[in-house]
Amino acid sequence: MASGDIAYETIIGLEVHAQLLTASKMFCGCSADYAAAPPNTHVCPVCMALPGALPVINRLAVEKTIRAGLALNCTIAGHTLFARKNYHYADLPKGYQISQYELPLCHSGWLDIEAEGAARRVGIARAHLEEDTGKLTHMGEAAGDTRLSAGRGAATLVDLNRAGIPLLEIVTEPDLRSPEEARAYLVKLQQILRYLGVSSGDMEKGAMRCEANVSIRPVGQTQFGTKVEVKNLNSFRSVKLALEYEVARQIAVLEAGGRVVQVTMGWDEEHGRTVVQRSKESADDYRYFPEPDLPPLEINPAWVAELRAALPELPDARAARFAAVYALDERDAALLAGERATADYFEATAAALGGTAPAARTAANWITGELFRLMKAAGVEIEQVQVGPAALADLLGRVERGEINANSGKRVLGQMFETGQPAGRIIDELGLAQVSDADALAAAVDAVLARYPDEVAKYRAGKESVLGWLMGQVMRETRGKGNPALVRALLAKALEG
Amino acid sequence: MALSLAEVEHIAELARLRLTEAEKAQFQEQLSAILEHAAVLQSIDVSAIPPTATVLPLHNVMRADEVRPGLSQAAVLSNAPDPYDGFFRVKTILEHE
């Protein structure tokens, strides 16, 4: 980042909250599947904070946090505690959030990322477990809004279904040096959480949320500049745009001789700008203290070892294997390995095609090309695709063997994608079986040569480019079904004769 | 270990309490006395004792990830002063206002 005479360095740290995929909440047995539930129907005395109700830790949430910590190269604490983070807000029925402060479950890890052609190792300061808050809907003061009580001004509706959903908080060191690196980190983190089945990582649905700390400093300065917190980053795109905006804003402040003030900003997606939410003059005072209702956890190293041994192959390792074993180019390997379901689909297709490197490359080409194109056009994920790996391999086998040509193959795949019918039936229905019968094709060649004597004469006089045109005419004569290699050979032979 | 008046006001703000001037003075004195008592404990040398967060002989109290029925919406809202359409309705307060 350069502006004027001084070059600036950008320093970014990210805080990510990811909802864990559990059936029940963090400290009670209420269902965690609240997305389609009417308000306040997944609530019990524990998560609505009735007096005397006691929380009990969900073991699976602890397990998933440890698995995420291991995948992020963290140290797993032997002794860990929950703590109360005290503040008053309508989304927090207890008046405190159960979180972790000292002694988090996971700490001191790292994640390797690549952005703008350069590799960077991003430190993970901590990954801890806490509970989500309730959901608030603020109502406008517009006249006629029936959700307002008469004369009471602005109102807020509170739904406690989300209160108590297990939440994994992952905090990086201030190691990111550009908005693009921040985006790359989030993409990678989301891939890993999904691979582990730890979180859906769905940012649109609020299952993964991001906050950033941003500062700038003149290149060469070791001391950090004043940091600004940016909230409300709800997509990869908004993370990048908000950080670019904020970095430019801070540079402009310094260039104008001002100083950056420590504040919390919110990203205003609609207007593409960051706006001040609150100043930090009265610093947060959460009065953390150990949660007296929850005895400490002593994490057994044998449990950690068991979870480590059961970790799946992660995206980077899988992409490297695809590149090494199947000789895929790095871009395709990364594309296929990015989502676990896609990687599984690719490997199953390649295996059904014989499992050799050439078979895998054929599968990779069709999946990253034609299948991804169809999925994008239909707006579906690989899990919803009606064409299973075996069905796709069946189609690709037919193309390889010359039963249909590649263009017909694409047409057939399109139909399979639409209808879920097997390749064989669609080929029959569309009459696409490639004609490899030499007699039938020779007749088509003869017919074309007889129809275009002028072009034949030109070719024989040395204008070789006419061959391609004649080839096209013969293919047309066979309605696209001719085996192209055979047609070319027959045509060459006939022209020489 | 005397608390300043500003500290008392800060603590009252965190607890969302509105105190009169007389109450502030009263609590300044009472809170200071509590802290003085804690200071007696602070004077004990505990450098050889590991920090502990609980005196209970318990650890690893966990439950399986199983869903259990909670309360009905009607029960949840039965003590709410101003429910609306299944929600608790409250006056809007902007965060950390």
Coordinates of C-alpha atoms in Angstrom, one line a residue:
Chain A
M1 CA 0.0 0.0 0.0
A2 CA 1.7 3.2 -1.1
S3 CA 0.3 6.7 -1.1
G4 CA 2.1 10.0 -1.3
D5 CA 5.8 9.5 -0.2
I6 CA 5.2 7.0 2.5
A7 CA 4.5 3.3 1.9
Y8 CA 2.2 1.7 4.4
E9 CA 2.0 -1.9 5.7
T10 CA -1.5 -3.3 6.5
I11 CA -1.9 -5.4 9.7
I12 CA -5.0 -7.5 10.0
G13 CA -6.1 -10.0 12.6
L14 CA -9.4 -12.0 12.3
E15 CA -11.9 -13.3 14.8
V16 CA -14.2 -16.0 13.4
H17 CA -17.3 -17.4 15.1
A18 CA -18.5 -20.7 13.8
Q19 CA -21.6 -22.5 15.0
L20 CA -20.8 -26.2 15.7
L21 CA -22.9 -28.9 14.1
T22 CA -24.4 -30.6 17.1
A23 CA -27.9 -31.9 17.6
S24 CA -28.4 -30.1 20.9
K25 CA -27.3 -26.8 22.4
M26 CA -24.0 -26.2 24.3
F27 CA -25.3 -26.5 27.9
C28 CA -28.8 -28.0 27.6
G29 CA -30.8 -30.5 25.5
C30 CA -32.7 -28.0 23.4
S31 CA -32.5 -28.7 19.7
A32 CA -29.8 -26.7 17.9
D33 CA -31.7 -27.0 14.6
Y34 CA -33.5 -23.7 14.9
A35 CA -33.4 -22.3 11.3
A36 CA -37.0 -23.1 10.4
A37 CA -38.4 -23.1 14.0
P38 CA -41.0 -20.6 15.2
P39 CA -39.5 -18.1 17.7
N40 CA -38.9 -19.3 21.3
T41 CA -39.7 -22.9 20.7
H42 CA -36.2 -24.4 21.2
V43 CA -35.9 -23.0 24.7
C44 CA -35.7 -24.4 28.2
P45 CA -35.0 -23.1 31.7
V46 CA -31.2 -23.4 31.1
C47 CA -31.0 -21.4 27.9
M48 CA -33.6 -18.8 29.0
A49 CA -31.7 -18.4 32.3
L50 CA -34.4 -19.2 34.8
P51 CA -33.2 -19.1 38.4
G52 CA -31.7 -22.4 39.6
A53 CA -31.2 -23.9 36.2
L54 CA -27.7 -25.4 35.7
P55 CA -25.7 -25.9 32.5
V56 CA -24.1 -29.2 31.6
I57 CA -21.3 -29.3 28.9
N58 CA -22.1 -31.0 25.6
R59 CA -19.3 -33.5 25.0
L60 CA -19.6 -33.5 21.2
A61 CA -19.1 -29.7 21.2
V62 CA -15.8 -30.2 23.1
E63 CA -14.8 -33.0 20.7
K64 CA -15.5 -30.9 17.6
T65 CA -13.6 -28.0 19.1
I66 CA -10.6 -30.2 19.7
R67 CA -10.8 -31.6 16.2
A68 CA -10.8 -28.1 14.8
G69 CA -7.9 -27.2 17.0
L70 CA -5.9 -30.2 15.9
A71 CA -6.6 -29.3 12.2
L72 CA -5.3 -25.8 12.9
N73 CA -2.1 -27.2 14.5
C74 CA -3.0 -26.0 17.9
T75 CA -1.9 -27.2 21.3
I76 CA -4.8 -28.8 23.1
A77 CA -5.0 -27.7 26.7
G78 CA -4.8 -30.4 29.4
H79 CA -6.7 -28.2 31.8
T80 CA -9.3 -25.8 30.6
L81 CA -12.0 -23.6 32.1
F82 CA -15.2 -21.8 31.2
A83 CA -15.7 -18.2 32.2
R84 CA -18.5 -15.7 32.5
K85 CA -18.2 -12.7 30.2
N86 CA -20.5 -10.2 31.8
Y87 CA -22.5 -7.6 29.9
H88 CA -26.1 -6.5 29.6
Y89 CA -27.9 -6.9 26.3
A90 CA -31.4 -8.1 25.3
D91 CA -29.9 -11.1 23.4
L92 CA -28.2 -12.4 26.5
P93 CA -30.8 -13.8 29.0
K94 CA -28.3 -14.6 31.8
G95 CA -26.6 -11.2 31.7
Y96 CA -23.4 -13.0 30.9
Q97 CA -22.2 -15.3 28.1
I98 CA -20.5 -18.5 29.1
S99 CA -17.2 -18.4 27.2
Q100 CA -13.5 -19.1 27.8
Y101 CA -10.9 -16.6 28.9
E102 CA -7.8 -17.9 30.5
L103 CA -7.0 -21.5 29.6
P104 CA -8.8 -21.8 26.3
L105 CA -9.3 -25.4 24.9
C106 CA -7.0 -24.8 22.0
H107 CA -4.1 -22.3 21.5
S108 CA -0.9 -21.5 19.7
G109 CA -1.7 -23.0 16.3
W110 CA -1.2 -22.0 12.7
L111 CA -2.7 -22.2 9.2
D112 CA -0.8 -21.9 5.9
I113 CA -2.5 -19.8 3.2
E114 CA -1.6 -18.6 -0.2
A115 CA -2.7 -15.3 -1.6
E116 CA -1.5 -13.2 -4.6
G117 CA 1.1 -15.9 -5.4
A118 CA 2.8 -15.8 -2.0
A119 CA 2.6 -18.2 0.9
R120 CA 2.0 -17.1 4.5
R121 CA 1.7 -18.9 7.8
V122 CA -1.0 -17.3 9.9
G123 CA -0.7 -17.8 13.7
I124 CA -3.8 -19.0 15.5
A125 CA -3.7 -17.4 19.0
R126 CA -6.6 -19.4 20.3
A127 CA -9.7 -21.5 19.5
H128 CA -12.2 -21.7 22.3
L129 CA -15.8 -22.8 23.0
E130 CA -18.7 -20.5 24.0
E131 CA -22.4 -20.1 23.5
D132 CA -24.3 -18.1 20.9
T133 CA -26.7 -15.3 21.8
G134 CA -30.4 -14.9 21.1
K135 CA -31.5 -13.2 17.9
L136 CA -32.8 -9.7 18.0
T137 CA -34.9 -8.0 15.3
H138 CA -35.0 -4.2 15.7
M139 CA -38.2 -2.6 14.5
G140 CA -38.3 0.7 12.8
E141 CA -40.2 3.6 14.2
A142 CA -42.2 4.0 10.9
A143 CA -45.8 4.8 11.6
G144 CA -48.1 1.9 11.0
D145 CA -45.6 -0.7 12.0
T146 CA -47.9 -3.0 13.9
R147 CA -45.0 -4.6 15.7
L148 CA -44.6 -1.4 17.8
S149 CA -46.6 -0.8 20.9
A150 CA -48.4 2.5 20.8
G151 CA -46.2 5.3 22.1
R152 CA -43.3 3.1 23.1
G153 CA -40.9 4.2 20.4
A154 CA -38.5 1.7 18.8
A155 CA -39.0 -1.9 19.8
T156 CA -36.9 -5.0 19.6
L157 CA -38.2 -8.6 19.2
V158 CA -36.2 -11.3 21.0
D159 CA -36.0 -14.9 19.9
L160 CA -34.0 -17.2 22.2
N161 CA -33.8 -20.2 19.9
R162 CA -30.2 -19.3 19.0
A163 CA -29.2 -18.6 22.6
G164 CA -26.9 -21.4 23.7
I165 CA -26.0 -22.8 20.3
P166 CA -22.3 -24.0 20.6
L167 CA -20.0 -21.5 19.1
L168 CA -16.3 -22.0 18.2
E169 CA -14.3 -18.8 18.3
I170 CA -11.0 -18.8 16.4
V171 CA -8.7 -15.8 16.8
T172 CA -5.6 -15.2 14.6
E173 CA -2.4 -13.4 15.5
P174 CA -2.1 -10.0 13.7
D175 CA -0.3 -11.9 10.8
L176 CA -2.4 -11.0 7.8
R177 CA -1.0 -8.3 5.5
S178 CA -3.7 -7.6 3.0
P179 CA -7.5 -7.9 2.5
E180 CA -6.8 -10.6 -0.1
E181 CA -4.9 -12.6 2.5
A182 CA -7.8 -12.2 5.0
R183 CA -10.1 -13.5 2.3
A184 CA -7.8 -16.5 1.5
Y185 CA -7.6 -17.3 5.3
L186 CA -11.4 -17.4 5.6
V187 CA -11.9 -19.5 2.5
K188 CA -9.3 -22.0 3.8
L189 CA -10.7 -22.0 7.3
Q190 CA -14.2 -22.6 6.0
Q191 CA -12.9 -25.6 3.9
I192 CA -11.3 -27.1 6.9
L193 CA -14.3 -26.7 9.2
R194 CA -16.5 -28.3 6.5
Y195 CA -14.1 -31.1 5.9
L196 CA -14.2 -31.9 9.6
G197 CA -17.9 -31.7 9.7
V198 CA -17.4 -29.3 12.6
S199 CA -19.5 -26.4 11.1
S200 CA -21.5 -25.7 8.0
G201 CA -19.4 -22.5 7.7
D202 CA -22.4 -21.0 5.9
M203 CA -21.8 -17.2 6.1
E204 CA -25.1 -16.3 4.5
K205 CA -27.0 -18.1 7.2
G206 CA -24.8 -16.7 10.0
A207 CA -23.3 -20.0 10.8
M208 CA -19.8 -18.4 10.3
R209 CA -19.3 -14.8 11.2
C210 CA -16.2 -12.6 11.0
E211 CA -14.8 -9.6 12.7
A212 CA -11.5 -7.9 11.8
N213 CA -8.9 -5.8 13.6
V214 CA -7.2 -3.5 11.1
S215 CA -4.3 -1.1 11.5
I216 CA -1.6 0.4 9.2
R217 CA 1.9 1.5 9.9
P218 CA 4.7 3.0 7.7
V219 CA 6.8 0.2 6.3
G220 CA 9.8 -0.4 8.6
Q221 CA 8.0 0.6 11.7
T222 CA 7.9 -2.2 14.3
Q223 CA 5.3 -0.7 16.5
F224 CA 1.7 -1.4 15.5
G225 CA -0.6 1.5 14.5
T226 CA -3.9 2.1 16.3
K227 CA -6.3 -0.7 15.5
V228 CA -9.9 -0.4 14.4
E229 CA -12.4 -3.2 14.8
V230 CA -14.7 -3.9 11.8
K231 CA -17.8 -5.9 12.4
N232 CA -20.7 -7.2 10.2
L233 CA -18.6 -9.0 7.7
N234 CA -21.1 -11.5 6.4
S235 CA -19.5 -12.8 3.2
F236 CA -16.0 -13.4 1.7
R237 CA -16.8 -10.5 -0.6
S238 CA -17.7 -8.1 2.2
V239 CA -14.6 -9.1 4.2
K240 CA -12.4 -8.0 1.3
L241 CA -14.3 -4.9 0.4
A242 CA -14.6 -3.7 4.0
L243 CA -10.9 -4.2 4.7
E244 CA -9.9 -2.4 1.5
Y245 CA -12.2 0.4 2.3
E246 CA -10.9 0.7 5.9
V247 CA -7.2 0.5 4.9
A248 CA -7.7 3.3 2.4
R249 CA -9.6 5.3 5.0
Q250 CA -6.8 5.0 7.5
I251 CA -4.2 6.0 5.0
A252 CA -6.2 9.0 4.0
V253 CA -6.5 10.0 7.7
L254 CA -2.7 9.8 8.2
E255 CA -1.9 11.5 4.9
A256 CA -4.1 14.4 6.0
G257 CA -2.0 14.7 9.2
G258 CA -4.6 13.2 11.4
R259 CA -4.5 10.2 13.7
V260 CA -6.5 7.0 13.6
V261 CA -8.8 6.7 16.6
Q262 CA -9.6 3.4 18.2
V263 CA -13.2 2.6 17.4
T264 CA -15.5 -0.2 16.4
M265 CA -16.8 0.2 12.8
G266 CA -19.6 -1.7 11.1
W267 CA -19.5 -2.5 7.4
D268 CA -22.4 -0.9 5.6
E269 CA -22.9 -3.3 2.7
E270 CA -25.4 -1.1 0.9
H271 CA -23.3 2.0 0.7
G272 CA -19.9 0.2 0.6
R273 CA -18.4 2.0 3.6
T274 CA -17.4 1.4 7.2
V275 CA -19.3 3.5 9.8
V276 CA -18.5 4.1 13.4
Q277 CA -20.6 1.9 15.8
R278 CA -19.0 3.0 19.0
S279 CA -15.9 4.6 20.3
K280 CA -13.5 2.7 22.5
E281 CA -13.1 5.5 25.0
S282 CA -14.8 3.5 27.7
A283 CA -13.0 0.2 27.1
D284 CA -14.9 -3.0 27.4
D285 CA -15.1 -4.2 30.9
Y286 CA -16.5 -7.7 30.9
R287 CA -15.3 -8.7 34.4
Y288 CA -14.5 -12.3 33.3
F289 CA -14.4 -14.8 36.1
P290 CA -14.4 -18.7 36.2
E291 CA -17.9 -20.1 35.7
P292 CA -18.8 -21.5 39.1
D293 CA -21.6 -23.7 37.6
L294 CA -19.2 -25.7 35.4
P295 CA -16.4 -27.8 36.9
P296 CA -13.1 -27.6 34.9
L297 CA -12.3 -30.0 32.1
E298 CA -9.2 -32.2 32.3
I299 CA -8.6 -33.3 28.7
N300 CA -7.2 -36.8 28.5
P301 CA -4.3 -37.0 26.1
A302 CA -5.5 -40.4 25.0
W303 CA -8.8 -38.8 23.8
V304 CA -6.8 -36.1 21.9
A305 CA -4.6 -38.8 20.3
E306 CA -7.7 -40.8 19.3
L307 CA -9.3 -37.6 17.7
R308 CA -6.0 -36.8 16.0
A309 CA -5.8 -40.3 14.5
A310 CA -9.4 -40.0 13.2
L311 CA -8.9 -36.6 11.4
P312 CA -9.7 -36.9 7.7
E313 CA -7.2 -36.0 5.0
L314 CA -7.5 -32.2 4.9
P315 CA -7.9 -30.1 1.7
D316 CA -4.2 -29.2 1.2
A317 CA -2.9 -32.7 1.7
R318 CA -5.6 -34.1 -0.6
A319 CA -4.9 -31.5 -3.4
A320 CA -1.2 -32.4 -3.1
R321 CA -2.0 -36.1 -3.5
F322 CA -4.3 -35.5 -6.5
A323 CA -1.5 -33.5 -8.2
A324 CA 1.2 -36.2 -7.3
V325 CA -0.8 -39.4 -8.0
Y326 CA -3.0 -38.4 -10.9
A327 CA -0.7 -35.7 -12.4
L328 CA -3.6 -33.1 -12.2
D329 CA -2.5 -29.5 -12.6
E330 CA -2.4 -27.7 -9.3
R331 CA -5.4 -25.5 -10.0
D332 CA -7.7 -28.4 -10.9
A333 CA -6.4 -30.4 -7.9
A334 CA -7.2 -27.5 -5.5
L335 CA -10.6 -27.0 -7.1
L336 CA -11.5 -30.7 -6.7
A337 CA -10.1 -31.0 -3.2
G338 CA -11.7 -27.8 -1.8
E339 CA -15.0 -29.4 -0.8
R340 CA -14.9 -32.8 0.7
A341 CA -18.0 -34.0 -1.2
T342 CA -16.5 -32.8 -4.5
A343 CA -13.2 -34.6 -3.8
D344 CA -15.1 -37.8 -2.9
Y345 CA -17.1 -37.5 -6.1
F346 CA -14.0 -37.1 -8.2
E347 CA -12.2 -40.0 -6.6
A348 CA -15.2 -42.3 -6.9
T349 CA -15.6 -41.4 -10.6
A350 CA -11.9 -41.9 -11.3
A351 CA -11.9 -45.3 -9.5
A352 CA -15.0 -46.4 -11.5
L353 CA -13.1 -45.5 -14.7
G354 CA -10.2 -47.7 -13.7
G355 CA -8.3 -45.5 -11.3
T356 CA -5.4 -44.8 -13.6
A357 CA -3.9 -41.3 -13.9
P358 CA -5.3 -40.8 -17.4
A359 CA -8.7 -42.0 -16.2
A360 CA -8.5 -39.6 -13.3
R361 CA -7.5 -36.7 -15.6
T362 CA -10.5 -37.5 -17.8
A363 CA -12.8 -37.4 -14.8
A364 CA -11.2 -34.2 -13.5
N365 CA -11.7 -32.5 -16.9
W366 CA -15.3 -33.4 -17.2
I367 CA -16.1 -32.6 -13.5
T368 CA -14.3 -29.2 -13.4
G369 CA -15.6 -28.4 -16.9
E370 CA -19.0 -29.6 -18.0
L371 CA -20.4 -30.8 -14.6
F372 CA -19.4 -27.6 -12.7
R373 CA -20.9 -25.6 -15.6
L374 CA -24.2 -27.4 -15.3
M375 CA -24.1 -27.1 -11.5
K376 CA -23.5 -23.4 -11.7
A377 CA -26.3 -22.9 -14.2
A378 CA -28.7 -24.8 -12.0
G379 CA -27.4 -23.4 -8.8
V380 CA -26.9 -26.7 -7.1
E381 CA -24.2 -28.3 -5.0
I382 CA -22.5 -31.6 -5.8
E383 CA -24.6 -33.4 -3.2
Q384 CA -27.8 -32.6 -5.2
V385 CA -26.5 -33.7 -8.5
Q386 CA -28.6 -36.6 -9.8
V387 CA -25.7 -38.1 -11.8
G388 CA -23.7 -40.3 -9.4
P389 CA -20.0 -41.0 -9.8
A390 CA -20.7 -44.5 -11.3
A391 CA -23.2 -43.0 -13.8
L392 CA -20.7 -40.4 -14.9
A393 CA -17.9 -43.0 -15.2
D394 CA -20.3 -45.0 -17.4
L395 CA -20.8 -42.1 -19.7
L396 CA -17.1 -41.2 -19.8
G397 CA -16.3 -44.9 -20.6
R398 CA -18.6 -44.7 -23.6
V399 CA -16.9 -41.6 -24.9
E400 CA -13.4 -43.1 -24.4
R401 CA -14.5 -46.2 -26.3
G402 CA -15.8 -44.2 -29.2
E403 CA -19.4 -45.2 -28.6
I404 CA -20.4 -41.6 -28.8
N405 CA -18.2 -38.6 -29.5
A406 CA -17.2 -35.9 -27.0
N407 CA -19.8 -33.4 -28.2
S408 CA -22.6 -35.9 -27.9
G409 CA -21.2 -36.8 -24.5
K410 CA -21.8 -33.3 -23.3
R411 CA -25.3 -33.4 -24.6
V412 CA -25.9 -36.7 -22.9
L413 CA -24.5 -35.4 -19.6
G414 CA -26.8 -32.4 -19.8
Q415 CA -29.8 -34.8 -20.1
M416 CA -28.5 -37.0 -17.3
F417 CA -28.1 -34.0 -15.1
E418 CA -31.7 -32.9 -15.9
T419 CA -33.4 -36.3 -15.7
G420 CA -31.2 -38.6 -13.7
Q421 CA -31.5 -41.2 -16.4
P422 CA -28.5 -43.5 -17.2
A423 CA -26.3 -42.6 -20.2
G424 CA -27.3 -45.7 -22.2
R425 CA -30.9 -44.9 -22.2
I426 CA -30.4 -41.3 -23.3
I427 CA -28.0 -42.3 -26.1
D428 CA -30.7 -44.7 -27.4
E429 CA -33.5 -42.1 -27.1
L430 CA -31.5 -39.4 -28.8
G431 CA -30.1 -41.8 -31.4
L432 CA -26.6 -40.5 -30.6
A433 CA -24.7 -43.8 -30.9
Q434 CA -21.6 -43.0 -32.9
V435 CA -21.5 -44.5 -36.3
S436 CA -18.2 -46.5 -36.6
D437 CA -19.6 -48.7 -39.4
A438 CA -17.0 -48.1 -42.2
D439 CA -19.5 -48.9 -45.0
A440 CA -22.1 -46.5 -43.8
L441 CA -19.5 -43.8 -43.3
A442 CA -17.9 -44.4 -46.7
A443 CA -21.3 -43.9 -48.3
A444 CA -21.6 -40.5 -46.5
V445 CA -18.2 -39.5 -47.8
D446 CA -19.0 -40.5 -51.3
A447 CA -22.2 -38.5 -51.2
V448 CA -20.4 -35.4 -50.0
L449 CA -17.6 -35.7 -52.6
A450 CA -20.2 -36.1 -55.3
R451 CA -22.1 -33.0 -54.1
Y452 CA -19.1 -30.7 -54.0
P453 CA -16.9 -31.4 -57.1
D454 CA -15.5 -27.8 -57.1
E455 CA -14.2 -28.1 -53.5
V456 CA -12.7 -31.6 -54.3
A457 CA -10.9 -30.1 -57.3
K458 CA -9.5 -27.3 -55.1
Y459 CA -8.2 -29.8 -52.6
R460 CA -6.6 -31.8 -55.3
A461 CA -5.0 -28.7 -56.7
G462 CA -3.2 -28.2 -53.3
K463 CA -5.6 -26.2 -51.2
E464 CA -5.5 -28.4 -48.1
S465 CA -7.6 -26.1 -46.0
V466 CA -10.7 -27.4 -47.8
L467 CA -10.3 -30.7 -46.0
G468 CA -11.7 -29.4 -42.8
W469 CA -14.7 -28.0 -44.5
L470 CA -15.4 -31.3 -46.3
M471 CA -14.9 -33.1 -43.0
G472 CA -17.6 -30.8 -41.5
Q473 CA -20.0 -31.7 -44.4
V474 CA -19.5 -35.4 -43.8
M475 CA -20.2 -35.0 -40.1
R476 CA -23.3 -33.1 -41.0
E477 CA -24.3 -35.9 -43.3
T478 CA -24.1 -38.3 -40.4
R479 CA -25.9 -35.8 -38.2
G480 CA -22.9 -35.5 -35.9
K481 CA -22.8 -39.2 -35.1
G482 CA -19.8 -40.2 -37.3
N483 CA -16.7 -41.4 -35.5
P484 CA -14.5 -38.4 -36.3
A485 CA -11.2 -40.4 -36.6
L486 CA -12.8 -42.9 -39.0
V487 CA -14.4 -40.2 -41.1
R488 CA -11.1 -38.3 -41.4
A489 CA -9.3 -41.5 -42.6
L490 CA -12.1 -42.4 -45.1
L491 CA -12.2 -38.9 -46.4
A492 CA -8.4 -38.7 -46.9
K493 CA -8.4 -42.1 -48.6
A494 CA -11.3 -41.1 -51.0
L495 CA -9.7 -37.8 -51.9
E496 CA -6.4 -39.5 -52.8
G497 CA -8.2 -42.1 -54.9
Chain B
M1 CA -7.9 0.2 49.5
A2 CA -10.3 3.0 49.1
L3 CA -12.4 3.3 45.9
S4 CA -12.6 6.6 44.1
L5 CA -16.0 8.1 43.4
A6 CA -15.4 7.6 39.7
E7 CA -14.8 3.9 40.2
V8 CA -18.1 3.6 42.1
E9 CA -19.8 5.4 39.2
H10 CA -18.2 3.0 36.7
I11 CA -19.3 -0.1 38.7
A12 CA -22.8 1.3 39.0
E13 CA -22.9 1.9 35.2
L14 CA -21.8 -1.7 34.6
A15 CA -24.5 -3.0 36.9
R16 CA -27.0 -0.6 35.2
L17 CA -27.8 1.1 38.6
R18 CA -28.7 4.7 38.8
L19 CA -27.4 6.0 42.2
T20 CA -28.1 9.2 44.0
E21 CA -25.1 11.2 45.3
A22 CA -25.8 10.0 48.8
E23 CA -25.9 6.4 47.6
K24 CA -22.6 6.8 45.8
A25 CA -20.9 8.0 49.0
Q26 CA -22.5 5.2 51.0
F27 CA -21.4 2.5 48.5
Q28 CA -17.9 4.1 48.2
E29 CA -17.5 3.4 51.9
Q30 CA -19.1 -0.1 51.9
L31 CA -17.3 -1.3 48.8
S32 CA -14.0 0.0 50.1
A33 CA -14.6 -2.0 53.3
I34 CA -15.2 -5.2 51.3
L35 CA -12.0 -4.6 49.3
E36 CA -10.1 -4.0 52.5
H37 CA -11.3 -7.4 53.7
A38 CA -10.1 -9.0 50.5
A39 CA -6.8 -7.2 50.9
V40 CA -6.3 -9.3 54.1
L41 CA -6.5 -12.4 51.9
Q42 CA -4.2 -10.9 49.3
S43 CA -1.5 -10.6 51.9
I44 CA -1.2 -14.4 52.3
D45 CA 1.7 -16.0 50.4
V46 CA 0.2 -18.4 47.9
S47 CA 3.1 -18.6 45.5
A48 CA 3.5 -22.4 46.2
I49 CA -0.2 -23.1 45.6
P50 CA -1.5 -23.7 42.0
P51 CA -4.4 -21.3 41.0
T52 CA -7.8 -23.0 41.3
A53 CA -11.1 -22.0 39.9
T54 CA -13.3 -24.3 42.0
V55 CA -13.2 -26.1 45.4
L56 CA -15.5 -28.9 44.2
P57 CA -13.8 -32.3 43.6
L58 CA -15.4 -32.5 40.2
H59 CA -14.2 -32.4 36.6
N60 CA -15.3 -33.5 33.1
V61 CA -19.0 -33.3 33.9
M62 CA -20.4 -33.7 30.4
R63 CA -23.5 -34.9 28.7
A64 CA -24.1 -36.8 25.4
D65 CA -25.3 -34.6 22.5
E66 CA -29.0 -35.6 22.8
V67 CA -32.0 -33.5 22.2
R68 CA -34.6 -33.3 25.0
P69 CA -37.9 -31.4 24.8
G70 CA -37.8 -27.9 26.2
L71 CA -40.7 -25.6 27.1
S72 CA -43.7 -24.7 25.0
Q73 CA -43.7 -21.2 23.5
A74 CA -46.6 -20.3 25.7
A75 CA -44.7 -21.4 28.8
V76 CA -41.6 -19.5 27.7
L77 CA -43.6 -16.3 27.2
S78 CA -45.9 -16.8 30.2
N79 CA -44.0 -14.3 32.4
A80 CA -43.1 -11.9 29.6
P81 CA -44.7 -8.5 30.2
D82 CA -45.1 -7.6 26.5
P83 CA -45.0 -10.7 24.2
Y84 CA -45.7 -10.2 20.5
D85 CA -46.3 -13.0 17.9
G86 CA -44.1 -15.5 19.7
F87 CA -41.3 -13.0 20.6
F88 CA -40.4 -11.2 23.7
R89 CA -40.8 -7.5 22.9
V90 CA -38.5 -5.0 24.6
K91 CA -37.6 -1.4 24.2
T92 CA -34.8 -1.0 21.7
I93 CA -31.4 -0.3 23.3
L94 CA -28.5 0.3 21.0
E95 CA -25.5 -1.8 21.9
H96 CA -23.4 -0.4 24.8
E97 CA -25.3 2.9 24.6

